[in-house]
N, C-alpha and C. Protein backbone atom coordinates (compact mmCIF):
# COMPACT_ATOMS: atom_id res chain seq x y z
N UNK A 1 6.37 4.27 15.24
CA UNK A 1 6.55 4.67 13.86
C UNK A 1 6.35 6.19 13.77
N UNK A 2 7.40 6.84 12.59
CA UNK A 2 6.89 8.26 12.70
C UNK A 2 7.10 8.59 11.13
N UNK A 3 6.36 10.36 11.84
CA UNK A 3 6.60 10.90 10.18
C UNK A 3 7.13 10.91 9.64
N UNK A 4 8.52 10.72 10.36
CA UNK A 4 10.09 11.00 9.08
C UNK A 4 10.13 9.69 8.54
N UNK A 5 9.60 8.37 8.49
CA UNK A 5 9.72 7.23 8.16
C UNK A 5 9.37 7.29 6.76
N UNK A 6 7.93 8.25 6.58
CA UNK A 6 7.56 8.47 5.22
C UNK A 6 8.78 8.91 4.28
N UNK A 7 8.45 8.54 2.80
CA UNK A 7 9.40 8.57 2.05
C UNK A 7 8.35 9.01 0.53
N UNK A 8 8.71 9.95 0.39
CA UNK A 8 7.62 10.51 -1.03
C UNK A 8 8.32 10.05 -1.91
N UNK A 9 9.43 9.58 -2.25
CA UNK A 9 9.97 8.69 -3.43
C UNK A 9 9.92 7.48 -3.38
N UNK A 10 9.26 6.58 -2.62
CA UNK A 10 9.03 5.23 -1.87
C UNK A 10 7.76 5.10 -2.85
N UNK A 11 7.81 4.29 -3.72
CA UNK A 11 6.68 3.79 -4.66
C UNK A 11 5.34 3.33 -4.09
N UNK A 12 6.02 2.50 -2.81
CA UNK A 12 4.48 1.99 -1.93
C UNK A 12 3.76 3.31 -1.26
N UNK A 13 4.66 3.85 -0.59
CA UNK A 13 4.23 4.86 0.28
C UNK A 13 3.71 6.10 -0.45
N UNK A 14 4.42 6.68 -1.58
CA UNK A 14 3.89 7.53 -2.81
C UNK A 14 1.84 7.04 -3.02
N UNK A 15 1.89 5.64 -3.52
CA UNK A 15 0.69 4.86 -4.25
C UNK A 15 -0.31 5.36 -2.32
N UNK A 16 0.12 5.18 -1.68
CA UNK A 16 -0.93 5.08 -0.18
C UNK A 16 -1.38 6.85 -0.22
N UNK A 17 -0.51 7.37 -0.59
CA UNK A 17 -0.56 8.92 -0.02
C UNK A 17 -1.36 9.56 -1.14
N UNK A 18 -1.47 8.79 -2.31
CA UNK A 18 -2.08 9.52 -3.46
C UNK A 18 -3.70 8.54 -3.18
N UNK A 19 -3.74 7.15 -2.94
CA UNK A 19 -4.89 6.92 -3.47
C UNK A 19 -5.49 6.13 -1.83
N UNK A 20 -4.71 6.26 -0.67
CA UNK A 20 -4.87 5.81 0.48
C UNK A 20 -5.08 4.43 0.96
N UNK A 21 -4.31 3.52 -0.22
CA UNK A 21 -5.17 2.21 0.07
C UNK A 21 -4.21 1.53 -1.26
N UNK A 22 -3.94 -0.04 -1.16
CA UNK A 22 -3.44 -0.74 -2.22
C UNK A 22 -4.41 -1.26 -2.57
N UNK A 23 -4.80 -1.39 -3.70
CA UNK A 23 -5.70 -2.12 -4.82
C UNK A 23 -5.26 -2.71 -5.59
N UNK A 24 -5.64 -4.44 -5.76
CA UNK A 24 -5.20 -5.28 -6.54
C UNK A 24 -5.17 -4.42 -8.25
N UNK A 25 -4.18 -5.04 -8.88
CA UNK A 25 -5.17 -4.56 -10.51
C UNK A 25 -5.40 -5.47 -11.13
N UNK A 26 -5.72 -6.87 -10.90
CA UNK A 26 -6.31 -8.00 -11.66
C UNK A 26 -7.48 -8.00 -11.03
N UNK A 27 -7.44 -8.21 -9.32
CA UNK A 27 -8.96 -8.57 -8.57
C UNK A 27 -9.57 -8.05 -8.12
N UNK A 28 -8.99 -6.61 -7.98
CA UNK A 28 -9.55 -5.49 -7.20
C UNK A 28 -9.59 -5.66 -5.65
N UNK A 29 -8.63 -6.74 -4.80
CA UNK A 29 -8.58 -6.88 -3.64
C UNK A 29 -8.10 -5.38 -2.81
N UNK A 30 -8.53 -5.68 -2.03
CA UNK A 30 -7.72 -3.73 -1.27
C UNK A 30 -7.29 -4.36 -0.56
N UNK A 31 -6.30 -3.65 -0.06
CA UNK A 31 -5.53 -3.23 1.70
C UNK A 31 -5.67 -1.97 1.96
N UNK A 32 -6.23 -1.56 3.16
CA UNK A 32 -6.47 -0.07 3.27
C UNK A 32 -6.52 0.08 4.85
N UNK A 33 -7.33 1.20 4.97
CA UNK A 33 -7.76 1.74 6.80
C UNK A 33 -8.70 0.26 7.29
N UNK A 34 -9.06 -0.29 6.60
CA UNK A 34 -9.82 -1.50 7.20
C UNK A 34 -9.04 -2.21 8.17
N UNK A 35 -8.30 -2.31 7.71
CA UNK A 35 -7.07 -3.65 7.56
C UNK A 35 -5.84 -2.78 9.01
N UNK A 36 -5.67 -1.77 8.03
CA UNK A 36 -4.39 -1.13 9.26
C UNK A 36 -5.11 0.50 9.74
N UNK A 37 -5.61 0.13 10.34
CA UNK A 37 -6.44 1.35 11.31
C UNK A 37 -5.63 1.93 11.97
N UNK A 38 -4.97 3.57 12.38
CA UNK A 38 -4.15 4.00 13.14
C UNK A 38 -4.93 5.07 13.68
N UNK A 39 -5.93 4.99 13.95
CA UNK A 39 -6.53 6.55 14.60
C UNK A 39 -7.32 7.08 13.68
N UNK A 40 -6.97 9.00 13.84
CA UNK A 40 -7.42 10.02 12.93
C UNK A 40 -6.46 10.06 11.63
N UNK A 41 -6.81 9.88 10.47
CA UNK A 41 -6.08 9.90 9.42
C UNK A 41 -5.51 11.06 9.31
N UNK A 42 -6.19 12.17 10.12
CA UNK A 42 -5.88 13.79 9.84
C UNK A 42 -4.66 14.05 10.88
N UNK A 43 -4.65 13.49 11.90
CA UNK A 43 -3.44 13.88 12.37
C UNK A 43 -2.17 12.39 12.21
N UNK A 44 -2.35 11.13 11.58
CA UNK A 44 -1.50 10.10 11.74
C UNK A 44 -1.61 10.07 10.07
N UNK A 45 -1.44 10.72 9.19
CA UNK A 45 -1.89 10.13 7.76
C UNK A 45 -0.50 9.76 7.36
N UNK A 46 0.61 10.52 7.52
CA UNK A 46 1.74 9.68 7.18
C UNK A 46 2.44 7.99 7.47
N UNK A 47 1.93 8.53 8.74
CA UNK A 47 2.20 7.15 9.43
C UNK A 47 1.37 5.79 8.88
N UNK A 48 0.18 6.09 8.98
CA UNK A 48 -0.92 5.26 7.89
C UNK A 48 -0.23 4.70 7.15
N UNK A 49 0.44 5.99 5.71
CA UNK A 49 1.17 5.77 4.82
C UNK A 49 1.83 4.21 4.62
N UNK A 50 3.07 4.91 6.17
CA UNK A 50 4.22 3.96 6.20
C UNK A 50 3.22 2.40 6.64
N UNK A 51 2.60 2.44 7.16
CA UNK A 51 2.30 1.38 8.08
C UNK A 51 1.76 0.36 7.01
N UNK A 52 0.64 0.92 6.06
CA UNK A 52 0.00 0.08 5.13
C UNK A 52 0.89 -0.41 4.32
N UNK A 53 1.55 0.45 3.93
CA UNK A 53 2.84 -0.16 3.02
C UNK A 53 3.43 -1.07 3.53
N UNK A 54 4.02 -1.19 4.82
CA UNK A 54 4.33 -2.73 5.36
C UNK A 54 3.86 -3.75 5.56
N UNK A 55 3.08 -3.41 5.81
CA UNK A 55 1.70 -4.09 5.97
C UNK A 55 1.78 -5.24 4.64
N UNK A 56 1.27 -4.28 3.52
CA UNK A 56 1.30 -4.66 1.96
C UNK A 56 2.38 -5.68 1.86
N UNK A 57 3.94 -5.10 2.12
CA UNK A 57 5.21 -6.02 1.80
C UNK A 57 4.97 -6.94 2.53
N UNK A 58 4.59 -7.24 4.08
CA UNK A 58 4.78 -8.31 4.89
C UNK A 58 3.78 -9.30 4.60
N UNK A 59 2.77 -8.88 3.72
CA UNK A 59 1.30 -9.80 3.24
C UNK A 59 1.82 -10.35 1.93
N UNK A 60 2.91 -9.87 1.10
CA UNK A 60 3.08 -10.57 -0.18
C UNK A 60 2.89 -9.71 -0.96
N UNK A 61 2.31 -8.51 -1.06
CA UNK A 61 1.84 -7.54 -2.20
C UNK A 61 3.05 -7.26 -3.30
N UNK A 62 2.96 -7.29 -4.65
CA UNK A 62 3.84 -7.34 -5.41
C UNK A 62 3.72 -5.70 -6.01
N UNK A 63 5.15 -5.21 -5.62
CA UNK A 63 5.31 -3.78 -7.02
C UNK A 63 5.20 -3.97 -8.23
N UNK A 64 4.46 -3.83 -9.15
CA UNK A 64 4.10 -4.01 -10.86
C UNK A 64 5.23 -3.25 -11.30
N UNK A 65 4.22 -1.74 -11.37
CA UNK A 65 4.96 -0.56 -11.78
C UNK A 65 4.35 0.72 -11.22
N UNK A 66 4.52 1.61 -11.27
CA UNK A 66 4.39 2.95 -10.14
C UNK A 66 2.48 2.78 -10.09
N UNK A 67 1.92 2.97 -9.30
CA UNK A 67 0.04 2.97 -8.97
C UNK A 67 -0.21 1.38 -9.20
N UNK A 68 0.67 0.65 -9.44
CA UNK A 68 0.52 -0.64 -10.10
C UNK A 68 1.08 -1.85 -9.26
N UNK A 69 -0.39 -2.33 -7.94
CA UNK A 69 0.17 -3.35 -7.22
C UNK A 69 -0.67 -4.85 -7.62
N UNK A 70 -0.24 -5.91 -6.60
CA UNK A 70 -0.79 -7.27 -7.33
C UNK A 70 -0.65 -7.60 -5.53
N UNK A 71 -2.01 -8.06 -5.27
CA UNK A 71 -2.25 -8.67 -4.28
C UNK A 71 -1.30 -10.08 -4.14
N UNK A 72 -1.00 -10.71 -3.09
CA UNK A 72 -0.45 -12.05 -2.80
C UNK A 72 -1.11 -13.27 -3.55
N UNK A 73 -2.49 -13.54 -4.01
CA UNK A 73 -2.53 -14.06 -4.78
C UNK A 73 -2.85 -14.20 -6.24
N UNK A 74 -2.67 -12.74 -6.46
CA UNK A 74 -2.54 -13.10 -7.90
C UNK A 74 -1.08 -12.90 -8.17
N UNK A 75 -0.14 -12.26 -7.57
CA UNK A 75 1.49 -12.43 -7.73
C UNK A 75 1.95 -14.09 -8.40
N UNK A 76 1.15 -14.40 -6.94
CA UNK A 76 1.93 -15.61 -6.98
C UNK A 76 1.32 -16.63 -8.33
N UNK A 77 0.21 -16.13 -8.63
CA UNK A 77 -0.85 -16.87 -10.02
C UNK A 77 0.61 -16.85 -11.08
N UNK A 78 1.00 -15.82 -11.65
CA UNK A 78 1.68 -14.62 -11.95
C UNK A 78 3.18 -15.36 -12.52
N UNK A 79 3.65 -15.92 -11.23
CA UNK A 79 4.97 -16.45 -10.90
C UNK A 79 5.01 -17.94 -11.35
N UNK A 80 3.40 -19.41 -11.62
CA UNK A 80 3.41 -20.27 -12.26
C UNK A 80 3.34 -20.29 -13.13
């Protein structure tokens, strides 16, 4: 994975680079460096970026609206 992968108009990747981490907004669940660890954030922080963000999509994480994600289970709460 590399730097050019990052995308500053990419809503997921934008939300990682501003606040470093997805946070539910009903449960307050995170996805963050816990979860997808890549090293030194200081020299891999883009990559981080990209990585958590997939991470996020491949776990279920739902786009709300821009800073505005929904963990896999409250999406799916959401969707009954």
């Amino acid at each position: 994975m590399s730097a050019s992968e990052f995308d500053e108009n990419d809503p997921w990747h934008a939300n990682v680079h501003l606040v470093f981490e997805f946070q539910c907004y009903e449960c307050d669940k995170i996805l963050g460096y816990q979860e997808v660890p890549v090293g030194d954030l200081g020299e891999n922080f883009l990559e981080y970026c990209v990585a958590v963000s997939n991470e996020a999509k491949s776990h279920g994480w739902d786009f709300v609206e821009d800073f505005k994600f929904s963990c896999p289970s409250c999406a799916n709460k959401r969707l009954v």
